[in-house]
PDB file of C-alpha atoms in Angstrom:
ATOM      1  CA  UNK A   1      20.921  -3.310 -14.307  1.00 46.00           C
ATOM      2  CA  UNK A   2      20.896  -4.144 -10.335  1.00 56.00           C
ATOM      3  CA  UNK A   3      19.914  -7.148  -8.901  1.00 71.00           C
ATOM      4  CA  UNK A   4      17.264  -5.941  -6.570  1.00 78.00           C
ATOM      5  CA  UNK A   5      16.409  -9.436  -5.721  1.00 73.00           C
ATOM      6  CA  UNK A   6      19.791  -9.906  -4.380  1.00 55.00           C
ATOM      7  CA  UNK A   7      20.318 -10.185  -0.634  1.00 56.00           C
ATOM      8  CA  UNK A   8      22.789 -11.069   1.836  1.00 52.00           C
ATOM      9  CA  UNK A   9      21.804 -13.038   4.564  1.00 55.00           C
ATOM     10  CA  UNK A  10      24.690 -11.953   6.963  1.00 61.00           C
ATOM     11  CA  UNK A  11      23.739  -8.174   6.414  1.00 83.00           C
ATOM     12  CA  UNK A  12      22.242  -7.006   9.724  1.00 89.00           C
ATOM     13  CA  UNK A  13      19.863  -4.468   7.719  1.00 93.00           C
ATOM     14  CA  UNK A  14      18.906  -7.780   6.051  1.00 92.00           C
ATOM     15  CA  UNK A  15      17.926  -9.190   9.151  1.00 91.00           C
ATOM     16  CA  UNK A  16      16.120  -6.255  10.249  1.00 91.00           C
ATOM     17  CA  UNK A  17      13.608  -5.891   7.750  1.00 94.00           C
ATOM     18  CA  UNK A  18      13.200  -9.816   6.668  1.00 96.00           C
ATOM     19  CA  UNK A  19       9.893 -10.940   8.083  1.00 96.00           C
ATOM     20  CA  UNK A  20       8.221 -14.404   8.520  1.00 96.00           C
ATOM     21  CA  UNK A  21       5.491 -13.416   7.228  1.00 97.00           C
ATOM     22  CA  UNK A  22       6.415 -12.180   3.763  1.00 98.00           C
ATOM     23  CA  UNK A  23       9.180 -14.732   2.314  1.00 97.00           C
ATOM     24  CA  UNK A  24       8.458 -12.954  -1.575  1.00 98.00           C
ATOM     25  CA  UNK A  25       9.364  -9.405  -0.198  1.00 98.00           C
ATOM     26  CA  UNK A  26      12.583 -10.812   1.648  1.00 97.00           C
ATOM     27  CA  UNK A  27      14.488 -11.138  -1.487  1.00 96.00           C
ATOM     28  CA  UNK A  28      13.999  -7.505  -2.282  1.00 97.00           C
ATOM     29  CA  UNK A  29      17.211  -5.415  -1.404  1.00 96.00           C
ATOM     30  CA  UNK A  30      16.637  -3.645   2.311  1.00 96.00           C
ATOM     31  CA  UNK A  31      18.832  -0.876   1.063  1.00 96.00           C
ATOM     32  CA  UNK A  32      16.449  -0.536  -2.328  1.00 97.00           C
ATOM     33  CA  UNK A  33      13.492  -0.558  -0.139  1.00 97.00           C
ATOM     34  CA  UNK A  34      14.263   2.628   2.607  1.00 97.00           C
ATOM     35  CA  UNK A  35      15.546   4.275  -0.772  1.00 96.00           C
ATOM     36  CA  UNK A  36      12.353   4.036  -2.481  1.00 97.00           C
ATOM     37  CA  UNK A  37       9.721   3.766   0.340  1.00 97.00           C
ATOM     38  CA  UNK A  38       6.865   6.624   0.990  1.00 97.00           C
ATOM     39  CA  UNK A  39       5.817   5.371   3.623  1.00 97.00           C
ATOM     40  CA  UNK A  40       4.497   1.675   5.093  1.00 98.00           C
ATOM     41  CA  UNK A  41       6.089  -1.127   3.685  1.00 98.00           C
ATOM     42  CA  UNK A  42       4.643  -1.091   0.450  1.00 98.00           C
ATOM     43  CA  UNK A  43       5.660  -4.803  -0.452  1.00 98.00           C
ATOM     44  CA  UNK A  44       4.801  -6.234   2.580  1.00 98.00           C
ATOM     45  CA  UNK A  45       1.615  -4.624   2.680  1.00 98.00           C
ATOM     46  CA  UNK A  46       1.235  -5.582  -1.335  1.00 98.00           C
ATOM     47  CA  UNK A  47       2.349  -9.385  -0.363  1.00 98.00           C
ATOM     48  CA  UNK A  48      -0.450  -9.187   2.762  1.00 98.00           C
ATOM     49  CA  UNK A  49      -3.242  -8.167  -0.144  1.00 98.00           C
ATOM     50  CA  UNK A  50      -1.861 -10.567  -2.633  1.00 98.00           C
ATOM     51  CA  UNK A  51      -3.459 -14.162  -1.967  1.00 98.00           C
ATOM     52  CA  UNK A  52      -6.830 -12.081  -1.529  1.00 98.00           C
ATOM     53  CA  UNK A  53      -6.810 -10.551  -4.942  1.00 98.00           C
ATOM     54  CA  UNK A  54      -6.088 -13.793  -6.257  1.00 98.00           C
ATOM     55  CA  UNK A  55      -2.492 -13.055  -8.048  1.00 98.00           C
ATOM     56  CA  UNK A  56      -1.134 -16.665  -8.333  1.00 97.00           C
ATOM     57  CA  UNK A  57      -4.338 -17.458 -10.230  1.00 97.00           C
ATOM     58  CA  UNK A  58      -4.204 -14.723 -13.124  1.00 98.00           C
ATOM     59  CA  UNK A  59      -2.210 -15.979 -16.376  1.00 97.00           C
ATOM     60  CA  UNK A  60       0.951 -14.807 -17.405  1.00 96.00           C
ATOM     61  CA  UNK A  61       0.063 -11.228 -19.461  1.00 97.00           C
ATOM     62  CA  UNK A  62      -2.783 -10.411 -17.431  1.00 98.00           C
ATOM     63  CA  UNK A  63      -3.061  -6.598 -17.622  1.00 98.00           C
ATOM     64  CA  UNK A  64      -3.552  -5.119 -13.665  1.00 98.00           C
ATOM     65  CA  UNK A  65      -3.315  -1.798 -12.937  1.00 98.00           C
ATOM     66  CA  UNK A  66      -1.242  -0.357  -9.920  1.00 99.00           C
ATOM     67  CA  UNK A  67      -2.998   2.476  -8.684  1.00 98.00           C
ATOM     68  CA  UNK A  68      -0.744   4.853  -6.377  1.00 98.00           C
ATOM     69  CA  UNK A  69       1.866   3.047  -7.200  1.00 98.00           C
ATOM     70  CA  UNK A  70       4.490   5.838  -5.990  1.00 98.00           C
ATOM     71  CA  UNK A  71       8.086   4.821  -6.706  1.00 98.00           C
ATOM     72  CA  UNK A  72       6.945   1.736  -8.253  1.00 98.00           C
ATOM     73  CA  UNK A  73       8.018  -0.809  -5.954  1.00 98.00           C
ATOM     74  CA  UNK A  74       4.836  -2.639  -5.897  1.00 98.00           C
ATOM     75  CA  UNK A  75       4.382  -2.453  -9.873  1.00 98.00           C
ATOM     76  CA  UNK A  76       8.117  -4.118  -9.961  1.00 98.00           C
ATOM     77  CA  UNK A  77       7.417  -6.883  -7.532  1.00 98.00           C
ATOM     78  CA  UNK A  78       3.813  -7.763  -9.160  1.00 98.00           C
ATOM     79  CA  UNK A  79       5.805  -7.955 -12.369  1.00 98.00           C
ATOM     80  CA  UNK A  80       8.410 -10.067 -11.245  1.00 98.00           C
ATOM     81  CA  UNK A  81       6.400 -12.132  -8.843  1.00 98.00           C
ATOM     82  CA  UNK A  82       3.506 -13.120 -10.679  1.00 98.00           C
ATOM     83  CA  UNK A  83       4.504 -12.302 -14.566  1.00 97.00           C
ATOM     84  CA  UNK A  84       2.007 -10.192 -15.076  1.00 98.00           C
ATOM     85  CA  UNK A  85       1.236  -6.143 -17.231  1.00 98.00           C
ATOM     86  CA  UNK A  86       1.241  -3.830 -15.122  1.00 98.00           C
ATOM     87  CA  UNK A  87       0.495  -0.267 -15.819  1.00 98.00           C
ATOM     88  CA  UNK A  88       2.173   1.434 -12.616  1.00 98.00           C
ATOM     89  CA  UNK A  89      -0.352   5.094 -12.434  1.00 98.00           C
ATOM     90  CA  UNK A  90       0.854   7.977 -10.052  1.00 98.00           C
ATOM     91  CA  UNK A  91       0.083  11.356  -9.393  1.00 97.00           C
ATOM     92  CA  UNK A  92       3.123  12.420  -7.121  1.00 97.00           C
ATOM     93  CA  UNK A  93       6.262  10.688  -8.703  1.00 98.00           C
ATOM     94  CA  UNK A  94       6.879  11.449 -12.809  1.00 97.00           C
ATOM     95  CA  UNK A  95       6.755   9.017 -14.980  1.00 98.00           C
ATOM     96  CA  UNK A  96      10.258   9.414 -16.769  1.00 98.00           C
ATOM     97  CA  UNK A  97      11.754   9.143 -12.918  1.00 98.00           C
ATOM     98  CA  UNK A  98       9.508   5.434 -12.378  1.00 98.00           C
ATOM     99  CA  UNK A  99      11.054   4.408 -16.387  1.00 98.00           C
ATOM    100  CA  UNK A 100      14.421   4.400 -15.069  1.00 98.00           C
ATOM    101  CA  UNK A 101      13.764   2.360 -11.599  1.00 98.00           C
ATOM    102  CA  UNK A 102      11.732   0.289 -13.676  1.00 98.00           C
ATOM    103  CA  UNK A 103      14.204  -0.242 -16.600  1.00 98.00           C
ATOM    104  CA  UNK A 104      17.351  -0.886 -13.436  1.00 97.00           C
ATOM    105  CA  UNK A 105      15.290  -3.287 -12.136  1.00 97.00           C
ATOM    106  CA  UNK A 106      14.773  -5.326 -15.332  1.00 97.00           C
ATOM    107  CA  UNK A 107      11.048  -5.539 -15.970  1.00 98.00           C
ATOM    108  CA  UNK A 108      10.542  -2.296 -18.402  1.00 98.00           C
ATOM    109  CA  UNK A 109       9.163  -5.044 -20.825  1.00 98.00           C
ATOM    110  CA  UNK A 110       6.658  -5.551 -18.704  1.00 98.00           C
ATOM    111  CA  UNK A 111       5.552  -1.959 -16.449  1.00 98.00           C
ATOM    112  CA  UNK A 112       3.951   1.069 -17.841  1.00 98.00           C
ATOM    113  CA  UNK A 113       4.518   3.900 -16.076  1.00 98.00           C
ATOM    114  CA  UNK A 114       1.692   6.663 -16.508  1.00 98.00           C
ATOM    115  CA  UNK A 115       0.898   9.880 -14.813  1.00 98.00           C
ATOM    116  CA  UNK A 116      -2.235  10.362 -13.752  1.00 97.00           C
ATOM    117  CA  UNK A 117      -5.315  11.305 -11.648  1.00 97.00           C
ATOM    118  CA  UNK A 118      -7.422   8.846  -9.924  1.00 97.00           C
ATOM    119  CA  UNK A 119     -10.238  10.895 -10.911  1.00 97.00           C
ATOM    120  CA  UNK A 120      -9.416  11.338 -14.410  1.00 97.00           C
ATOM    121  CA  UNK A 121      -7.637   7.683 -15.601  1.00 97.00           C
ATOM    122  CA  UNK A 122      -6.992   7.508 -19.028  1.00 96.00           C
ATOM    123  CA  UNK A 123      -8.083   4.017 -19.578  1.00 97.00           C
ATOM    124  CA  UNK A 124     -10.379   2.127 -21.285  1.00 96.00           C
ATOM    125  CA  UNK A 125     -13.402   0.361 -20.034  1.00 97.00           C
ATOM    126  CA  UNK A 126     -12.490  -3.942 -19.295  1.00 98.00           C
ATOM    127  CA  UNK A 127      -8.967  -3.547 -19.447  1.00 98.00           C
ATOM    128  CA  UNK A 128      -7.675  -5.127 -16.440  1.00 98.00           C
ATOM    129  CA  UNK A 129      -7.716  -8.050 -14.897  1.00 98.00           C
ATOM    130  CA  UNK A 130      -7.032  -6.893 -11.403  1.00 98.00           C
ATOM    131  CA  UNK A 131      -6.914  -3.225  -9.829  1.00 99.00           C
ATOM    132  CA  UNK A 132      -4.237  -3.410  -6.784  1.00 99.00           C
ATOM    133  CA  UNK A 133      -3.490   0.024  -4.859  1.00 98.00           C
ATOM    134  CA  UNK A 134      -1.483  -0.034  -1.666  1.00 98.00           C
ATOM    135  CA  UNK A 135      -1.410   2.966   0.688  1.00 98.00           C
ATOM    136  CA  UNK A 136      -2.802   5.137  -1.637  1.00 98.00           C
ATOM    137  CA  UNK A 137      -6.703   4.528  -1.967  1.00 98.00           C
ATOM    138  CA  UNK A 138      -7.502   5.980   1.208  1.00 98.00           C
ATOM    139  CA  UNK A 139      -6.334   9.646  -0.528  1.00 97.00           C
ATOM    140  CA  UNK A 140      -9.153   9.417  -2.969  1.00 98.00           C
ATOM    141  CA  UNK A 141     -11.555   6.195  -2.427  1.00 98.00           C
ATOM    142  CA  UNK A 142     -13.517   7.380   0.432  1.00 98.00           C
ATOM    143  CA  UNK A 143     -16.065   9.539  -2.254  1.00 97.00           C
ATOM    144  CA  UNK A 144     -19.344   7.050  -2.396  1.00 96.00           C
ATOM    145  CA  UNK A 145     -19.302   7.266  -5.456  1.00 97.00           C
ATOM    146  CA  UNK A 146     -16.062   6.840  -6.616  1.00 98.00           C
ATOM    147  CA  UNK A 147     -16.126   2.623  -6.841  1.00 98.00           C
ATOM    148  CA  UNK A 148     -18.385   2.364  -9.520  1.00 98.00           C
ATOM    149  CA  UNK A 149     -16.207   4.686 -11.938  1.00 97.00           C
ATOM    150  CA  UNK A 150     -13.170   2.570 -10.802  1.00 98.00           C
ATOM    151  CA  UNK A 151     -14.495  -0.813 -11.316  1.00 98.00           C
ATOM    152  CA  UNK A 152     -15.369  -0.012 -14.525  1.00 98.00           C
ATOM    153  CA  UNK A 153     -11.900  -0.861 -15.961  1.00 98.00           C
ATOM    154  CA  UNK A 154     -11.963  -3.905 -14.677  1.00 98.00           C
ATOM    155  CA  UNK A 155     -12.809  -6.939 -17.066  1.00 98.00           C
ATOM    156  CA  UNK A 156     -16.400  -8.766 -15.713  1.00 97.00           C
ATOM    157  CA  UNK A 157     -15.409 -10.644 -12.868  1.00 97.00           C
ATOM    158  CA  UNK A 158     -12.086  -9.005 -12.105  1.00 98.00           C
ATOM    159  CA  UNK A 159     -11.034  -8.110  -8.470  1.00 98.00           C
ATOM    160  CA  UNK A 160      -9.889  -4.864  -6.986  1.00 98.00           C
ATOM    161  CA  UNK A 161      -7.797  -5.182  -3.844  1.00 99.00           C
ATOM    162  CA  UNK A 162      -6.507  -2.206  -1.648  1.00 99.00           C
ATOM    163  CA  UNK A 163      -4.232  -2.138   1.585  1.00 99.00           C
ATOM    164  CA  UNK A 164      -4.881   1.179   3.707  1.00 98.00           C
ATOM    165  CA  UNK A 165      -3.839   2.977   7.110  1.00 98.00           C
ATOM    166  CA  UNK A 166      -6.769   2.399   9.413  1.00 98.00           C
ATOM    167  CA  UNK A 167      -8.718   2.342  12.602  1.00 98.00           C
ATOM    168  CA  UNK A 168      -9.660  -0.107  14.624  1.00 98.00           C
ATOM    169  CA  UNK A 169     -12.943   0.898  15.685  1.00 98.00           C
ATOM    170  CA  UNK A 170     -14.392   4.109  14.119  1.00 98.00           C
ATOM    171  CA  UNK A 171     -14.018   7.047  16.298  1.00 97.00           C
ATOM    172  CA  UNK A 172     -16.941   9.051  17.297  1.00 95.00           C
ATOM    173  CA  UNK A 173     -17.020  12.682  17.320  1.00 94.00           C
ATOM    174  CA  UNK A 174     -14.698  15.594  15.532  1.00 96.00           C
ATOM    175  CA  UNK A 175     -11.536  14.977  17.883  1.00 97.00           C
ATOM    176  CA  UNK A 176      -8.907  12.300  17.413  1.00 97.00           C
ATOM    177  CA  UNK A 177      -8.005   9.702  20.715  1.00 97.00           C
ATOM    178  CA  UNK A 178      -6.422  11.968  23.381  1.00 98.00           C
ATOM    179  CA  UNK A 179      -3.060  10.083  23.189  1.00 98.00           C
ATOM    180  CA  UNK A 180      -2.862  10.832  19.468  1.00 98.00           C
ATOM    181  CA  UNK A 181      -3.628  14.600  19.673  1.00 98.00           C
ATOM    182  CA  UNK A 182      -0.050  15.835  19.154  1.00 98.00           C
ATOM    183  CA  UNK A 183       0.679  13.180  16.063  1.00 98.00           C
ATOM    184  CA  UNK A 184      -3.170  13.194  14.151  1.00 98.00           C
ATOM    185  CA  UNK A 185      -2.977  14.768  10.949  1.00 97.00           C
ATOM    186  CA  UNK A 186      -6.175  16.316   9.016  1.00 97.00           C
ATOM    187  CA  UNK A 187      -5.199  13.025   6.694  1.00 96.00           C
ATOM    188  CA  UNK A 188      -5.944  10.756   9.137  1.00 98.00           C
ATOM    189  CA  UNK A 189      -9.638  11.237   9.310  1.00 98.00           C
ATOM    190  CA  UNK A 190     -10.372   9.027   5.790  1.00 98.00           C
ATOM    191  CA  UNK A 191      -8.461   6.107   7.862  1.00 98.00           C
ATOM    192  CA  UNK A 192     -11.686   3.913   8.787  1.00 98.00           C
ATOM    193  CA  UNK A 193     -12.171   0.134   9.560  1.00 98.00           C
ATOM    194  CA  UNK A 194     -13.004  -3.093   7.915  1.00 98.00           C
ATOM    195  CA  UNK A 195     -16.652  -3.074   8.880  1.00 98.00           C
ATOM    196  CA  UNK A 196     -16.776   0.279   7.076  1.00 98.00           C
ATOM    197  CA  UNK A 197     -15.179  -0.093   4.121  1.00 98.00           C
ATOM    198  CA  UNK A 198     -17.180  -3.259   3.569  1.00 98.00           C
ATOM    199  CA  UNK A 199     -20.093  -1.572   4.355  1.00 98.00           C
ATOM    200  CA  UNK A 200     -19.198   1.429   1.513  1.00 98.00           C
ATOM    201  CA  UNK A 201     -17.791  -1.166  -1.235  1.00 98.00           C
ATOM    202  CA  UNK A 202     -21.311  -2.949  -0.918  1.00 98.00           C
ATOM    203  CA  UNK A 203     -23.724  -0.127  -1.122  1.00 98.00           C
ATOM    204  CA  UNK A 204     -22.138   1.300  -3.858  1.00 98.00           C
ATOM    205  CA  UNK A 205     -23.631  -1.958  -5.609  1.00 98.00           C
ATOM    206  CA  UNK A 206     -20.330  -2.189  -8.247  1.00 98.00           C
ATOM    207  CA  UNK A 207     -18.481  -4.752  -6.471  1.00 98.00           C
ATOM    208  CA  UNK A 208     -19.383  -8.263  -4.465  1.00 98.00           C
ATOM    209  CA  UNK A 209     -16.780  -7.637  -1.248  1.00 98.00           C
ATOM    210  CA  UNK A 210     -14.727 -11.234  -0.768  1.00 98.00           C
ATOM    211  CA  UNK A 211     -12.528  -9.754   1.970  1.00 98.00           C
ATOM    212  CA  UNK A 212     -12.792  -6.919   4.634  1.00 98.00           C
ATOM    213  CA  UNK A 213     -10.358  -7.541   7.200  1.00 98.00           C
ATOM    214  CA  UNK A 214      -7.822  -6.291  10.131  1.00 98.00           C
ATOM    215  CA  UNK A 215      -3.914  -6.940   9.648  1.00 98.00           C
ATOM    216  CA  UNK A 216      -2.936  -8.732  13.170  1.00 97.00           C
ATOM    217  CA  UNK A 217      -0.197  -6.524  14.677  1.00 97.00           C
ATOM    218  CA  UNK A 218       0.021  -4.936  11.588  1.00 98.00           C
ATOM    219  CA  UNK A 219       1.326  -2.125  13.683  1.00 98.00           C
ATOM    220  CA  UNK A 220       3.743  -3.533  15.137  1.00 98.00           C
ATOM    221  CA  UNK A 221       4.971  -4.306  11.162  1.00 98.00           C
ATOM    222  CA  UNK A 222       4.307  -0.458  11.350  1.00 98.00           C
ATOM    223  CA  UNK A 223       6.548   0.184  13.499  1.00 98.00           C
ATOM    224  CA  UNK A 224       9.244  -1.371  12.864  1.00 98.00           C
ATOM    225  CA  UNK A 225       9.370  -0.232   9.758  1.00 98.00           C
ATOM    226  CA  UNK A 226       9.388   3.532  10.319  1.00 98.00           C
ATOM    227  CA  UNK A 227      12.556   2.610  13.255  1.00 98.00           C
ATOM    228  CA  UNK A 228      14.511   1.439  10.130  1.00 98.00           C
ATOM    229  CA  UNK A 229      13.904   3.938   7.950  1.00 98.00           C
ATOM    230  CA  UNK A 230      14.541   6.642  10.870  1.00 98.00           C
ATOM    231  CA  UNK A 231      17.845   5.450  11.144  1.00 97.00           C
ATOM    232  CA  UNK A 232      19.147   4.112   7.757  1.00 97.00           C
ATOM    233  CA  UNK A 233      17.201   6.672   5.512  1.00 97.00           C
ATOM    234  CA  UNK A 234      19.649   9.159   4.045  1.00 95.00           C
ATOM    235  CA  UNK A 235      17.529  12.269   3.381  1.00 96.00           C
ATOM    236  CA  UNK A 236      16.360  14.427   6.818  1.00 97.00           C
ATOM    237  CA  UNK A 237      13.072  14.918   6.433  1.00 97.00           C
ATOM    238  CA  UNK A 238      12.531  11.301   5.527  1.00 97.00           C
ATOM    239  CA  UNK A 239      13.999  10.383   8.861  1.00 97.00           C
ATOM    240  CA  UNK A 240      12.110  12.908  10.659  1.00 98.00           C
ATOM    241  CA  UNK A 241       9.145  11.848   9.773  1.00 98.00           C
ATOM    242  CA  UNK A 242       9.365   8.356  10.338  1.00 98.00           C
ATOM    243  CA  UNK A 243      10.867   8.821  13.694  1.00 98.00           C
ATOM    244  CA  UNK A 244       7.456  11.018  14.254  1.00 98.00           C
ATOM    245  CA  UNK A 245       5.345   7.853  12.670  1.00 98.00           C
ATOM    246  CA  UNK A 246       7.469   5.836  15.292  1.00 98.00           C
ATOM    247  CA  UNK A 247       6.424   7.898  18.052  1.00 98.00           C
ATOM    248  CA  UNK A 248       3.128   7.859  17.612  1.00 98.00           C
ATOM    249  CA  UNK A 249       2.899   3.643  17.388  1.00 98.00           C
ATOM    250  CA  UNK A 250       4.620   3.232  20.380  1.00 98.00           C
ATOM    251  CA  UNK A 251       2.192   5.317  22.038  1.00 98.00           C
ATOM    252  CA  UNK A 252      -0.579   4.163  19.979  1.00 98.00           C
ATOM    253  CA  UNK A 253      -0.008   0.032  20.835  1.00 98.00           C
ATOM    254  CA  UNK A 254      -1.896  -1.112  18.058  1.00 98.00           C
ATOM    255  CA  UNK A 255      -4.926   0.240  20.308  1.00 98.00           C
ATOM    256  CA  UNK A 256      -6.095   2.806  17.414  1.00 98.00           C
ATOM    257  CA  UNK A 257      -3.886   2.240  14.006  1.00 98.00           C
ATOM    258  CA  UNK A 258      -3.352  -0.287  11.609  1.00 98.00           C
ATOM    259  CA  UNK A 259      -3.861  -1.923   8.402  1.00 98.00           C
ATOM    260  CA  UNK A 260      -7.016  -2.869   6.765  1.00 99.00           C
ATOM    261  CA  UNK A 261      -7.386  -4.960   3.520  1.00 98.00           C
ATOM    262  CA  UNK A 262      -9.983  -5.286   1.018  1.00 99.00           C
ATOM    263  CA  UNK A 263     -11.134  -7.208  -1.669  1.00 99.00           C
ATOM    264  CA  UNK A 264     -14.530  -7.083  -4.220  1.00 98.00           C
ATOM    265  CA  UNK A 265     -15.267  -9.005  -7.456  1.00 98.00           C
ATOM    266  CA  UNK A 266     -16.790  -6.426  -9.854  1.00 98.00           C
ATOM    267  CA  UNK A 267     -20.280  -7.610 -10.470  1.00 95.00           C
TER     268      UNK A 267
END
């Protein structure tokens, strides 16, 4: 079993990727991170959503489910961090391949990993505590009328908390920002802002929204983030394409793209 909690202060791909900001995520192994990253910094951005969705609160046990949990980086760290069940649920990464990451990094007691379909989640109604999903909910949330299905698993009272890619102000029209032409992806278009995410999470009359807010150079977190991984990634394609994410932030300035995070109590 590694010690992904293990760093080295005098590493200089230590320094590069420890931030200020997020003092639980800089014990996490830089090298373990790139390995296992899909895109954003998933702990960072898990550690940004964290206080919101009221983790330090919940007891030790509490079931929360990981939704998009990719590689399972996040379901590790909300298992070590806060001592909590977590049932890590992914579409794109097989379960048996999450067991073993999960087992290396010595919390298989206490992460599930499932396969599945945010449309079709084979749960039971008032399971979970807490719903967390971190650069994933943007894939499948945007439906109106997805919410209400969601929040059903929660307990009464239990929080759902996402962290997603978005815009600053919406943008009006069928074409992206002129700047962005060459980088914008068909994807791109269920990025959105605060004000409209809050505004979708309250008509859909399942959840009372606590938080709907803009990360504060969260692009610039972005950023530097996709530099690293463009030049200490090992596999090509990885590298390519966050040397294109690069690209497009330097370009961007934080004028367009960020992070958004947000938070409802299920009613």
């Amino acid at each position: 079993m590694s010690d992904i909690t293990s760093r080295t202060s005098s590493d200089p791909l230590t320094d590069r990727v420890s931030h200020p900001r997020y003092p639980r995520s800089n014990r996490y192994d830089a090298r373990w991170t790139i390995e296992n990253q899909m895109g954003p910094h998933a702990l960072w951005l898990l550690e940004w959503l964290s206080p919101a969705l009221g983790l330090d609160t919940l007891s030790p046990g509490s079931r929360v489910l990981d939704l998009g949990c990719g590689r399972a980086m996040t379901s590790i760290f909300l298992a070590k961090e806060y001592d909590i069940q977590v049932t890590a649920a992914d579409l794109w990464v097989k379960p048996d391949e999450n067991a073993a990451r999960i087992a290396e990094a010595g919390v298989a007691d206490r992460v599930l990993p499932v396969f599945a379909e945010a449309h079709d989640l084979p749960f039971g109604e008032g399971g979970f505590e807490a719903i967390a999903s971190v650069d994933a909910y943007q894939y499948f949330g945007t439906n109106d009328l997805y919410l209400p299905t969601l929040t059903r698993l929660l307990k009464p009272g239990g929080r759902i908390g996402v962290v997603v890619p978005a815009l600053r102000e919406e943008i009006d029209g069928v074409e992206p920002p002129e700047h962005l032409k060459p980088y914008w992806e068909p994807d791109f278009w269920c990025f959105h802002t605060a004000a409209w995410w809050r505004r979708q999470w309250t008509r859909s009359g399942a959840v009372e929204v606590e938080t709907a807010d803009w990360l504060e150079d969260g692009w610039r977190d972005w950023l530097r983030w996709c530099e690293v991984v463009a030049e200490e990634h090992t596999d090509e394609w990885h590298i390519r394409m966050a040397g294109q994410c690069a690209e497009m932030l330097r370009l961007d300035q934080g004028r367009t793209l960020g992070f958004v995070r947000v938070v409802g109590r299920r009613l």
